[in-house]
Coordinates of C-alpha atoms in Angstrom, one line a residue:
Chain A
V1 CA -27.9 -10.0 19.3
T2 CA -29.1 -12.9 17.3
G3 CA -30.0 -13.6 13.7
R4 CA -29.0 -11.9 10.5
P5 CA -27.9 -8.3 10.7
R6 CA -30.4 -5.7 9.5
L7 CA -29.9 -4.0 6.2
S8 CA -28.9 -0.3 5.8
L9 CA -28.6 1.6 2.6
N10 CA -25.7 4.0 2.5
Q11 CA -26.9 6.9 0.5
A12 CA -23.8 7.0 -1.7
T13 CA -25.2 4.0 -3.4
V14 CA -27.9 6.2 -4.8
Q15 CA -25.5 9.1 -5.4
N16 CA -28.0 11.2 -7.4
L17 CA -30.7 11.3 -4.8
S18 CA -31.3 14.0 -2.3
L19 CA -31.6 13.0 1.3
D20 CA -35.4 13.3 1.1
R21 CA -35.6 11.0 -1.9
A22 CA -33.1 8.5 -0.5
V23 CA -35.3 8.3 2.7
D24 CA -38.4 7.7 0.5
L25 CA -36.5 5.0 -1.4
C26 CA -35.7 3.2 1.9
L27 CA -39.3 3.4 3.0
R28 CA -40.6 2.0 -0.4
H29 CA -38.2 -0.9 -0.1
E30 CA -38.6 -1.5 3.6
I31 CA -35.0 -0.9 4.3
P32 CA -34.9 0.1 8.0
A33 CA -31.8 2.2 8.1
I34 CA -29.7 4.6 6.2
G35 CA -26.1 5.7 6.1
L36 CA -25.9 9.5 5.5
W37 CA -23.4 11.7 3.9
R38 CA -22.7 15.2 5.3
H39 CA -23.0 17.1 2.0
R40 CA -26.5 15.7 1.5
V41 CA -27.4 16.6 5.1
A42 CA -26.1 20.1 4.6
E43 CA -28.1 20.5 1.4
L44 CA -31.4 19.8 3.3
G45 CA -30.2 21.4 6.5
L46 CA -29.2 19.5 9.7
A47 CA -32.4 20.0 11.7
R48 CA -34.6 19.1 8.8
S49 CA -32.5 16.1 7.9
A50 CA -32.7 14.8 11.5
A51 CA -36.5 15.4 11.6
R52 CA -36.9 13.7 8.2
V53 CA -35.2 10.4 9.1
R54 CA -36.8 10.5 12.6
S55 CA -40.4 10.9 11.3
A56 CA -39.7 8.3 8.7
G57 CA -38.7 5.9 11.5
L58 CA -35.4 5.3 9.8
H59 CA -32.3 4.4 11.9
V60 CA -29.1 6.2 11.0
S61 CA -26.4 3.6 10.9
S62 CA -23.6 6.0 10.1
L63 CA -22.6 9.5 9.1
C64 CA -19.9 9.8 6.5
R65 CA -17.5 11.3 7.3
G66 CA -14.9 13.1 9.3
G67 CA -11.1 12.7 9.3
F68 CA -8.6 14.0 6.8
F69 CA -6.3 15.0 9.6
T70 CA -2.9 14.9 7.8
H71 CA -1.9 18.5 7.1
A72 CA 1.4 20.2 7.4
D73 CA -0.1 23.7 7.2
P74 CA -1.4 24.9 10.6
E75 CA -4.3 26.6 9.1
A76 CA -5.4 23.5 7.2
R77 CA -5.0 21.5 10.5
A78 CA -7.2 24.0 12.3
A79 CA -9.8 23.8 9.5
A80 CA -9.8 20.0 9.8
R81 CA -10.2 20.3 13.5
A82 CA -13.2 22.6 13.2
D83 CA -14.7 20.4 10.5
N84 CA -14.4 17.3 12.7
L85 CA -16.0 19.1 15.6
A86 CA -18.9 20.0 13.3
A87 CA -19.2 16.5 12.1
V88 CA -19.4 15.2 15.7
A89 CA -22.3 17.7 16.4
E90 CA -24.1 16.5 13.2
A91 CA -23.7 12.9 14.1
A92 CA -25.2 13.6 17.5
E93 CA -28.1 15.5 16.1
L94 CA -28.8 12.7 13.6
E95 CA -28.4 10.0 16.3
A96 CA -26.0 8.2 14.0
D97 CA -24.5 4.9 15.3
V98 CA -21.1 6.1 14.3
L99 CA -19.2 9.0 12.7
V100 CA -16.9 7.4 10.1
L101 CA -13.4 8.7 10.1
V102 CA -11.1 8.5 7.0
S103 CA -7.7 9.5 8.2
G104 CA -6.2 11.3 5.2
G105 CA -3.1 10.3 3.2
L106 CA 0.5 11.3 3.4
V107 CA 1.2 14.8 4.7
P108 CA 1.7 17.0 1.6
G109 CA 5.3 17.1 0.6
C110 CA 6.4 14.4 3.0
R111 CA 6.9 10.7 2.4
D112 CA 7.0 9.8 6.1
L113 CA 4.2 7.4 6.7
G114 CA 5.0 7.2 10.4
L115 CA 4.6 10.9 10.7
A116 CA 1.2 10.8 9.0
R117 CA 0.1 8.0 11.2
R118 CA 1.1 9.8 14.4
M119 CA -0.7 12.8 13.2
V120 CA -3.9 10.7 12.8
S121 CA -3.5 9.2 16.2
D122 CA -3.0 12.7 17.8
A123 CA -6.1 14.0 16.0
V124 CA -8.3 11.1 17.1
A125 CA -7.1 11.6 20.7
E126 CA -8.0 15.3 20.4
L127 CA -11.4 14.6 19.1
V128 CA -12.4 11.9 21.7
P129 CA -13.5 14.2 24.6
T130 CA -15.8 16.1 22.3
A131 CA -17.3 12.9 20.9
E132 CA -17.8 11.5 24.4
R133 CA -19.6 14.7 25.6
A134 CA -21.8 14.5 22.5
G135 CA -22.4 10.7 22.9
V136 CA -21.0 10.1 19.5
R137 CA -19.0 7.0 18.6
L138 CA -16.1 7.6 16.3
G139 CA -15.3 4.8 13.8
V140 CA -11.8 4.6 12.4
E141 CA -12.0 3.1 8.9
A142 CA -9.1 1.3 7.2
L143 CA -9.1 2.0 3.5
H144 CA -7.5 -0.3 0.9
P145 CA -3.7 0.2 0.6
M146 CA -4.2 1.6 -2.9
F147 CA -5.5 4.7 -1.2
C148 CA -2.6 5.0 1.3
A149 CA -0.8 7.9 -0.4
D150 CA -3.6 10.2 -1.1
R151 CA -6.6 9.3 1.1
C152 CA -6.0 7.1 4.1
V153 CA -2.8 6.0 5.7
V154 CA -4.8 3.5 7.9
S155 CA -4.5 0.5 5.5
R156 CA -5.5 -2.5 7.5
L157 CA -8.1 -3.5 10.0
G158 CA -5.4 -4.2 12.5
D159 CA -4.0 -0.6 12.0
A160 CA -7.5 0.8 12.6
L161 CA -7.9 -1.3 15.7
D162 CA -4.5 -0.2 17.1
L163 CA -5.7 3.4 16.7
A164 CA -9.0 2.7 18.5
L165 CA -7.9 0.5 21.4
P166 CA -6.3 3.2 23.6
F167 CA -9.7 4.9 24.0
P168 CA -12.9 3.7 25.6
A169 CA -14.9 1.3 23.4
P170 CA -18.0 3.5 23.4
A171 CA -16.0 6.4 22.2
V172 CA -13.9 4.9 19.4
G173 CA -14.5 1.8 17.3
I174 CA -13.6 0.7 13.9
I175 CA -15.5 0.4 10.6
I176 CA -15.2 -2.9 8.7
D177 CA -15.6 -2.3 4.9
T178 CA -15.4 -5.5 2.9
Y179 CA -14.0 -3.7 -0.2
H180 CA -11.1 -2.3 1.7
V181 CA -10.1 -5.3 3.9
W182 CA -11.1 -8.5 2.1
W183 CA -7.6 -9.4 0.8
D184 CA -5.9 -9.4 4.3
S185 CA -4.6 -12.8 5.3
Q186 CA -5.0 -11.7 8.9
L187 CA -8.6 -10.6 8.5
A188 CA -10.2 -13.3 10.6
E189 CA -7.9 -12.8 13.6
Q190 CA -8.3 -9.0 13.4
V191 CA -12.1 -9.2 13.2
A192 CA -12.0 -11.5 16.3
R193 CA -9.7 -9.0 18.0
A194 CA -12.1 -6.2 17.2
R195 CA -14.9 -7.7 19.5
G196 CA -16.7 -4.8 21.2
R197 CA -15.1 -2.3 18.8
I198 CA -17.0 -2.9 15.6
A199 CA -18.8 0.3 15.1
G200 CA -20.0 -0.2 11.6
F201 CA -20.0 -2.8 8.9
Q202 CA -20.1 -1.8 5.2
L203 CA -20.5 -4.1 2.3
A204 CA -19.5 -3.9 -1.4
D205 CA -18.0 -6.3 -3.8
W206 CA -14.6 -6.0 -5.6
V207 CA -15.3 -6.0 -9.3
L208 CA -12.6 -6.3 -11.9
P209 CA -11.5 -4.6 -14.0
L210 CA -11.3 -1.6 -11.7
P211 CA -12.3 1.6 -13.5
A212 CA -9.7 4.3 -14.0
D213 CA -11.1 6.0 -10.8
F214 CA -10.7 3.0 -8.6
L215 CA -12.8 4.6 -6.0
L216 CA -15.7 3.4 -8.2
G217 CA -14.7 -0.2 -8.5
R218 CA -17.2 -1.3 -5.8
G219 CA -20.1 -3.4 -7.1
H220 CA -23.3 -5.1 -6.0
L221 CA -22.9 -8.0 -3.6
G222 CA -22.1 -11.1 -5.6
D223 CA -20.8 -9.4 -8.7
G224 CA -17.2 -9.6 -7.6
D225 CA -14.5 -11.6 -5.9
I226 CA -15.1 -11.1 -2.2
D227 CA -16.3 -13.9 0.0
L228 CA -18.9 -11.6 1.6
A229 CA -20.8 -14.4 3.4
W230 CA -17.6 -15.6 5.1
I231 CA -16.7 -12.1 6.2
T232 CA -20.2 -11.4 7.5
A233 CA -20.0 -14.6 9.5
Q234 CA -16.7 -13.5 11.0
V235 CA -18.2 -10.1 11.9
L236 CA -21.3 -11.7 13.5
A237 CA -19.1 -14.2 15.4
A238 CA -17.2 -11.3 16.9
G239 CA -20.5 -10.1 18.5
Y240 CA -21.5 -7.4 16.1
G241 CA -25.1 -6.5 16.5
G242 CA -25.5 -3.4 14.3
Y243 CA -26.6 -2.8 10.8
A244 CA -25.0 -4.1 7.6
E245 CA -24.7 -1.1 5.3
V246 CA -24.5 -1.6 1.6
E247 CA -22.3 1.2 0.1
I248 CA -21.6 1.1 -3.6
F249 CA -19.7 3.7 -5.5
R250 CA -20.0 2.7 -9.2
Q251 CA -21.0 4.7 -12.2
E252 CA -23.4 2.2 -13.7
V253 CA -25.1 1.7 -10.3
W254 CA -25.6 5.5 -10.1
D255 CA -26.9 5.6 -13.6
A256 CA -29.5 2.9 -12.9
P257 CA -33.1 3.7 -11.7
P258 CA -32.8 4.0 -7.9
D259 CA -35.7 1.6 -7.3
D260 CA -33.9 -1.0 -9.3
T261 CA -30.7 -0.4 -7.3
A262 CA -32.6 -0.6 -3.9
A263 CA -34.3 -3.8 -5.0
T264 CA -31.0 -5.3 -6.1
V265 CA -29.3 -4.2 -2.8
R266 CA -32.0 -5.9 -0.8
Q267 CA -32.1 -9.1 -2.9
R268 CA -28.4 -9.6 -2.9
F269 CA -28.1 -9.0 0.8
E270 CA -30.8 -11.6 1.4
D271 CA -29.0 -14.0 -0.9
L272 CA -25.9 -14.1 1.2
R273 CA -25.6 -17.5 2.8
Y274 CA -23.6 -17.9 6.0
S275 CA -24.0 -19.7 9.2
L276 CA -25.0 -17.6 12.2
P277 CA -22.9 -18.0 15.3
S278 CA -24.5 -20.1 17.9
S279 CA -25.4 -18.2 21.1
S280 CA -22.9 -20.2 23.1
S281 CA -20.1 -19.0 20.8
R282 CA -20.9 -15.4 21.7
Chain O
V1 CA 28.6 -6.8 2.5
T2 CA 29.3 -3.2 2.9
G3 CA 28.4 0.1 1.2
R4 CA 25.6 0.9 -1.2
P5 CA 24.0 -1.9 -3.1
R6 CA 24.9 -2.3 -6.7
L7 CA 22.5 -1.3 -9.4
S8 CA 20.7 -3.6 -11.7
L9 CA 18.3 -2.8 -14.5
N10 CA 15.3 -4.9 -14.8
Q11 CA 14.7 -5.3 -18.5
A12 CA 11.0 -4.5 -18.2
T13 CA 12.1 -0.9 -17.6
V14 CA 13.1 -0.8 -21.3
Q15 CA 10.1 -2.9 -22.5
N16 CA 10.8 -2.4 -26.2
L17 CA 14.3 -3.6 -26.2
S18 CA 15.4 -7.1 -27.1
L19 CA 17.7 -8.9 -24.6
D20 CA 20.7 -8.1 -26.8
R21 CA 19.9 -4.4 -26.9
A22 CA 19.1 -4.3 -23.2
V23 CA 22.5 -5.8 -22.5
D24 CA 24.2 -3.2 -24.7
L25 CA 22.3 -0.5 -22.8
C26 CA 23.6 -1.7 -19.5
L27 CA 27.2 -1.8 -20.8
R28 CA 26.9 1.7 -22.2
H29 CA 25.7 3.0 -18.9
E30 CA 28.0 0.9 -16.7
I31 CA 25.1 -0.9 -15.0
P32 CA 26.7 -4.1 -13.7
A33 CA 23.6 -6.3 -13.6
I34 CA 20.3 -7.0 -15.3
G35 CA 17.0 -8.6 -14.4
L36 CA 15.7 -10.7 -17.2
W37 CA 12.3 -11.7 -18.4
R38 CA 11.6 -15.1 -19.8
H39 CA 9.8 -14.1 -22.9
R40 CA 12.9 -12.0 -23.9
V41 CA 15.2 -14.9 -23.1
A42 CA 13.0 -17.2 -25.2
E43 CA 13.1 -14.8 -28.1
L44 CA 16.9 -14.9 -28.3
G45 CA 17.1 -18.5 -27.1
L46 CA 18.2 -19.7 -23.7
A47 CA 21.8 -20.7 -24.5
R48 CA 22.4 -17.6 -26.6
S49 CA 21.0 -15.4 -23.8
A50 CA 23.2 -17.0 -21.2
A51 CA 26.2 -16.6 -23.4
R52 CA 25.3 -13.0 -24.2
V53 CA 25.1 -11.9 -20.5
R54 CA 28.2 -13.9 -19.6
S55 CA 30.4 -12.5 -22.4
A56 CA 29.1 -9.0 -21.5
G57 CA 30.2 -9.6 -17.9
L58 CA 26.7 -8.8 -16.6
H59 CA 25.4 -10.3 -13.5
V60 CA 21.8 -11.6 -13.7
S61 CA 20.1 -10.4 -10.6
S62 CA 16.8 -12.1 -11.2
L63 CA 14.7 -14.0 -13.7
C64 CA 11.0 -13.0 -14.0
R65 CA 9.1 -15.1 -13.5
G66 CA 7.5 -18.3 -12.4
G67 CA 4.4 -18.9 -10.3
F68 CA 0.7 -18.5 -11.2
F69 CA -0.1 -21.7 -9.4
T70 CA -3.8 -21.2 -8.6
H71 CA -5.8 -23.3 -11.0
A72 CA -8.8 -25.5 -10.3
D73 CA -8.4 -27.4 -13.6
P74 CA -5.9 -30.3 -13.3
E75 CA -4.6 -29.7 -16.8
A76 CA -3.9 -26.0 -16.1
R77 CA -2.2 -27.1 -12.9
A78 CA 0.0 -29.5 -14.7
A79 CA 0.8 -26.9 -17.3
A80 CA 1.8 -24.5 -14.5
R81 CA 4.0 -27.2 -12.9
A82 CA 5.8 -27.8 -16.2
D83 CA 6.2 -24.1 -16.8
N84 CA 7.8 -23.7 -13.4
L85 CA 10.1 -26.6 -13.9
A86 CA 11.2 -24.9 -17.1
A87 CA 11.7 -21.6 -15.4
V88 CA 14.0 -23.2 -12.8
A89 CA 16.1 -24.7 -15.5
E90 CA 16.3 -21.3 -17.3
A91 CA 17.3 -19.6 -14.0
A92 CA 20.0 -22.2 -13.5
E93 CA 21.4 -21.7 -17.0
L94 CA 21.3 -18.0 -16.7
E95 CA 23.0 -18.1 -13.2
A96 CA 20.3 -15.8 -12.0
D97 CA 20.4 -14.9 -8.3
V98 CA 16.7 -15.7 -8.0
L99 CA 13.7 -17.0 -9.8
V100 CA 10.9 -14.5 -9.0
L101 CA 7.6 -16.3 -8.2
V102 CA 4.2 -14.4 -8.5
S103 CA 1.7 -16.7 -6.9
G104 CA -1.4 -16.2 -9.0
G105 CA -4.8 -14.8 -7.8
L106 CA -8.0 -16.5 -6.7
V107 CA -8.7 -19.9 -8.1
P108 CA -11.1 -19.2 -11.0
G109 CA -14.7 -19.5 -9.9
C110 CA -13.8 -19.6 -6.2
R111 CA -13.7 -16.8 -3.7
D112 CA -11.8 -18.8 -1.0
L113 CA -8.6 -16.9 -0.4
G114 CA -7.4 -19.5 2.1
L115 CA -7.7 -22.2 -0.6
A116 CA -5.7 -20.2 -3.1
R117 CA -3.0 -19.6 -0.5
R118 CA -2.8 -23.2 0.4
M119 CA -2.5 -24.1 -3.2
V120 CA 0.5 -21.7 -3.5
S121 CA 2.1 -23.1 -0.5
D122 CA 1.7 -26.7 -1.8
A123 CA 3.1 -25.6 -5.2
V124 CA 6.2 -24.0 -3.7
A125 CA 6.8 -27.1 -1.6
E126 CA 6.6 -29.2 -4.8
L127 CA 9.0 -27.0 -6.7
V128 CA 11.7 -26.8 -3.9
P129 CA 13.5 -30.1 -4.6
T130 CA 13.9 -29.2 -8.2
A131 CA 15.2 -25.8 -7.4
E132 CA 17.6 -27.2 -4.9
R133 CA 19.0 -29.7 -7.3
A134 CA 19.4 -26.9 -9.9
G135 CA 21.0 -24.6 -7.4
V136 CA 18.3 -22.0 -8.0
R137 CA 16.8 -19.8 -5.3
L138 CA 13.1 -19.2 -5.5
G139 CA 11.9 -15.7 -4.5
V140 CA 8.3 -15.4 -3.3
E141 CA 7.1 -11.9 -4.2
A142 CA 4.3 -10.1 -2.4
L143 CA 2.2 -8.0 -4.8
H144 CA 0.2 -5.0 -3.7
P145 CA -3.3 -6.0 -2.4
M146 CA -4.9 -4.4 -5.4
F147 CA -3.6 -7.4 -7.4
C148 CA -4.9 -10.0 -4.9
A149 CA -8.0 -11.2 -6.8
D150 CA -6.4 -11.6 -10.3
R151 CA -2.7 -11.9 -9.9
C152 CA -1.2 -12.6 -6.5
V153 CA -2.9 -13.7 -3.3
V154 CA 0.4 -13.1 -1.5
S155 CA -0.2 -9.5 -0.5
R156 CA 2.2 -8.6 2.2
L157 CA 5.9 -9.1 2.9
G158 CA 4.9 -11.0 6.0
D159 CA 2.8 -13.4 4.0
A160 CA 5.6 -14.0 1.5
L161 CA 8.0 -14.7 4.4
D162 CA 5.5 -17.1 6.0
L163 CA 5.6 -19.0 2.7
A164 CA 9.4 -19.0 2.5
L165 CA 10.3 -19.9 6.1
P166 CA 9.4 -23.6 6.1
F167 CA 12.1 -24.2 3.5
P168 CA 15.9 -23.9 3.7
A169 CA 17.0 -20.3 3.2
P170 CA 19.2 -21.0 0.1
A171 CA 16.2 -22.6 -1.6
V172 CA 13.4 -20.1 -0.9
G173 CA 13.6 -16.4 -0.1
I174 CA 11.4 -13.4 -0.7
I175 CA 11.5 -10.5 -3.1
I176 CA 11.0 -7.0 -1.7
D177 CA 9.5 -4.7 -4.2
T178 CA 8.9 -1.2 -2.9
Y179 CA 5.9 -0.5 -5.2
H180 CA 4.1 -3.4 -3.6
V181 CA 4.9 -3.2 0.1
W182 CA 5.7 0.5 0.9
W183 CA 2.3 1.2 2.5
D184 CA 2.6 -1.6 5.1
S185 CA 2.7 -0.3 8.7
Q186 CA 4.6 -3.5 9.6
L187 CA 7.2 -3.1 6.9
A188 CA 10.2 -2.4 9.1
E189 CA 9.6 -5.4 11.4
Q190 CA 8.9 -7.7 8.5
V191 CA 12.1 -6.6 6.7
A192 CA 14.0 -7.3 9.8
R193 CA 12.4 -10.7 10.2
A194 CA 13.4 -11.4 6.6
R195 CA 17.1 -11.4 7.5
G196 CA 18.8 -14.1 5.5
R197 CA 15.7 -14.5 3.3
I198 CA 15.9 -11.4 1.1
A199 CA 16.5 -12.9 -2.4
G200 CA 15.9 -9.8 -4.4
F201 CA 15.2 -6.1 -4.0
Q202 CA 13.3 -4.2 -6.6
L203 CA 12.7 -0.5 -6.7
A204 CA 10.0 1.7 -8.3
D205 CA 8.1 4.7 -7.1
W206 CA 4.3 5.0 -6.6
V207 CA 3.1 7.8 -8.9
L208 CA -0.4 9.2 -8.7
P209 CA -2.8 9.3 -10.4
L210 CA -2.5 5.6 -11.2
P211 CA -3.2 4.9 -14.9
A212 CA -6.3 2.8 -15.8
D213 CA -4.0 -0.2 -16.0
F214 CA -2.5 0.2 -12.6
L215 CA 0.2 -2.3 -13.3
L216 CA 1.7 0.7 -15.1
G217 CA 1.6 3.1 -12.1
R218 CA 5.3 2.5 -11.3
G219 CA 7.6 5.5 -11.8
H220 CA 11.2 6.6 -11.7
L221 CA 12.7 6.8 -8.2
G222 CA 11.8 10.1 -6.7
D223 CA 8.8 10.8 -8.9
G224 CA 6.3 9.5 -6.4
D225 CA 5.3 9.0 -2.8
I226 CA 7.5 6.2 -1.5
D227 CA 10.3 6.8 1.0
L228 CA 12.7 4.7 -1.0
A229 CA 15.8 5.8 0.9
W230 CA 14.2 4.6 4.2
I231 CA 13.1 1.3 2.8
T232 CA 16.6 0.8 1.2
A233 CA 18.2 1.5 4.6
Q234 CA 15.9 -1.1 6.3
V235 CA 16.8 -3.7 3.6
L236 CA 20.5 -3.1 4.1
A237 CA 20.2 -3.2 7.9
A238 CA 18.6 -6.6 7.5
G239 CA 21.9 -7.8 5.9
Y240 CA 21.0 -7.8 2.3
G241 CA 24.1 -7.8 0.1
G242 CA 22.6 -8.3 -3.4
Y243 CA 21.7 -6.0 -6.2
A244 CA 19.1 -3.2 -6.2
E245 CA 17.0 -3.7 -9.3
V246 CA 15.1 -0.8 -10.8
E247 CA 11.9 -2.1 -12.4
I248 CA 9.5 0.4 -13.9
F249 CA 6.4 -0.5 -15.8
R250 CA 5.2 2.8 -17.2
Q251 CA 4.1 3.8 -20.7
E252 CA 5.9 7.1 -20.8
V253 CA 9.1 5.4 -19.6
W254 CA 8.7 2.8 -22.3
D255 CA 8.1 5.5 -24.9
A256 CA 11.3 7.4 -23.9
P257 CA 14.6 6.8 -25.6
P258 CA 16.2 3.9 -23.7
D259 CA 19.5 5.8 -23.2
D260 CA 17.5 8.5 -21.4
T261 CA 15.8 6.0 -19.3
A262 CA 19.0 4.2 -18.3
A263 CA 20.6 7.5 -17.4
T264 CA 17.7 8.5 -15.3
V265 CA 17.6 5.1 -13.6
R266 CA 21.3 5.5 -12.7
Q267 CA 21.1 9.1 -11.6
R268 CA 18.0 8.6 -9.4
F269 CA 19.5 5.6 -7.8
E270 CA 22.6 7.5 -7.0
D271 CA 20.5 10.4 -5.6
L272 CA 18.9 8.2 -2.9
R273 CA 20.2 9.4 0.5
Y274 CA 20.2 6.9 3.3
S275 CA 22.5 5.9 6.1
L276 CA 24.4 2.7 5.6
P277 CA 24.2 0.3 8.6
S278 CA 27.3 0.2 10.7
S279 CA 29.2 -3.1 10.4
S280 CA 28.4 -3.8 14.1
S281 CA 24.6 -3.7 13.4
R282 CA 25.1 -6.5 10.8

């Protein structure tokens, strides 16, 4: 791997578009890859979605998402298991580079973070053989600590890596999402430690003030506080050769004309200035 | 030190009360200590504030706060330095257990987290001799990573401890605030590592959904997702013998009658169930 990473558009960035129209948008803007969401795939149908991205010549950099493993109720746990098996099958059919896993928050009615984290670890272990048979790589994503209680008890890159490392690297990697991990004083060392395990790289900026729903605080690259060029350089220096996926949840981005959004995504990505690692440092 | 920690009321919990009235409230509810805020002290006057808490027999568990060191502009840096020197003098006069330091966020116009953190480290180093002469202990507080950009680049207990450790323990410790650090998978080991350095312990719960201003997401103990009993047990096991200060920023708490708030603070604190460390483990 050499040079700048190639761009991918996560389809959540153009929230209002169907899969068909998001694919068209990528083609019009010469964006070579797309990150898909399962509800949009289901809307068009799995087989038709796979055929559509394939015939368009688009690479699928990720499928979002599986996970949400932390249930006390056995039926809810069984449903989560079934849903994750389905997600693996979908990722295989779509030839996605990775199935993104968001762990789930605290177990309902229980404040024990350790219990929730063990439940996640067990669920990943249980999913791995299926993923391996399907040739699908799982990507454990750390979400910002502000989502710890209700969405994801995996809060730091190092925590995600601790979950991934017991399994073979082709089976389980991690997702690095700048919005979630930028603040971590140990980011550089954890990215370096993740060499060979980086299954996906997602970019968005941190834009203050955060909206009431702070899921939607993500902004276009350069509009916020994150040193995206520096993080990108760290990720490349750790040997990552995959796509850089821009994923922006933000109401005003969703309200903008999709062609404007795609043009801005491309331009801002090209504007990032960072040094590429020399081949010797790889 | 043995037994349960003694309760302190941080006066921010009764935001609408003057220092005088907050002191009266503590007396009515037999709360033996208070955490003071500088703007309320200034309102009454430093000497009168000190005389007031002393004659009431109240212990001052903390003074909030100094810090906000991260300025690019030399004049702003000089102003911060002067303000921190004043804060040390106030903490000395009030005989506060600790002067709480909140570091400040990113340097304006600069995304370099490392630079901001070095600036904080330098500023603490510069403040230490003054604090030592005044007999004041500085307490570096880690704030939740959601405040990293605009308020505090010290995001984890371990980061706060890294800042404190180069200095003598009586001069620089850390503040453990449950709202800010509860999510950290390394919390137990960092609390243990903080033995001898815990200069203050503040309690509030994490209540979802967070309000638009998520500074105000703190709630009464037991109303949210934090395992407060478990964290308290860790802090005690690390040898902490100071006060447990309840500090709640929340609009509906501020809108409640202060006597109701104080009664709830007391009751919820007494309701916490945790095992006390055996004397041998200390």
